[in-house]
């Protein structure tokens, strides 16, 4: 069976137009520009060329590229990102996820972390949910601490988190409680388990898609923003 002349080229052109159209739409909805959106969509297409970006593949990607290692948190991130609940991360979901994780503003990052921690989806964090999120994050302590010591340590952190985040002291952390606490003290954002990438991993990943690899969220990475400003200031003094 022979293929029609030019068939492959037409497919490639159609795919490129699809990337461009979706990239333009995503550029109005995310913190990436059109070129960055298209680059990320093409990266996603390469990732799913042989296998879909399902839960296991997505977990592996975040672990290798963004150093998020806790399997429970990785599963929760997948649930949050897979917005249509079809079991795979599509191109637009991929771009939106990275936009929040790397360049999100305070409100977006707060909402993302809260959704990750909200295991049963009732918009209220209970002690049991915090314990589940923290249990995986503190797993490296196993083998160093006795099982009972580790469990007690997790319970202590849960109680500390409840004290900091449960603003009205009703035993539940609503989104409003969480948001208000984070506004006062942004460093509490990942108190229940790390679900956002470290600075150097964000910078390295963004370097693949844009020359402006310092353009990452100042909420998450204040040290990178300060370093970038210092570099620009030094450059301006050199020029003058």
CSV table of N, CA and C in Angstrom, one decimal, residues 36 205-213:
chain,number,residue,atom,x,y,z
A,36,UNK,N,6.5,30.5,23.7
A,36,UNK,CA,6.7,29.5,24.8
A,36,UNK,C,5.6,28.4,24.9
A,205,UNK,N,14.5,24.0,33.6
A,205,UNK,CA,13.4,23.6,32.7
A,205,UNK,C,13.1,24.7,31.7
A,206,UNK,N,12.9,25.9,32.3
A,206,UNK,CA,12.5,27.1,31.5
A,206,UNK,C,13.6,27.5,30.5
A,207,UNK,N,14.8,27.2,30.8
A,207,UNK,CA,15.9,27.4,29.8
A,207,UNK,C,15.7,26.7,28.5
A,208,UNK,N,15.0,25.6,28.6
A,208,UNK,CA,14.7,24.8,27.4
A,208,UNK,C,13.7,25.5,26.5
A,209,UNK,N,12.9,26.3,27.0
A,209,UNK,CA,11.8,26.9,26.2
A,209,UNK,C,11.9,28.4,26.0
A,210,UNK,N,12.8,29.1,26.7
A,210,UNK,CA,12.9,30.5,26.6
A,210,UNK,C,14.3,31.0,27.0
A,211,UNK,N,14.8,32.0,26.3
A,211,UNK,CA,16.1,32.6,26.8
A,211,UNK,C,16.0,33.3,28.1
A,212,UNK,N,14.7,33.7,28.4
A,212,UNK,CA,14.5,34.5,29.7
A,212,UNK,C,14.3,33.5,30.8
A,213,UNK,N,15.3,32.7,31.1
A,213,UNK,CA,15.1,31.6,32.0
A,213,UNK,C,15.0,32.1,33.5
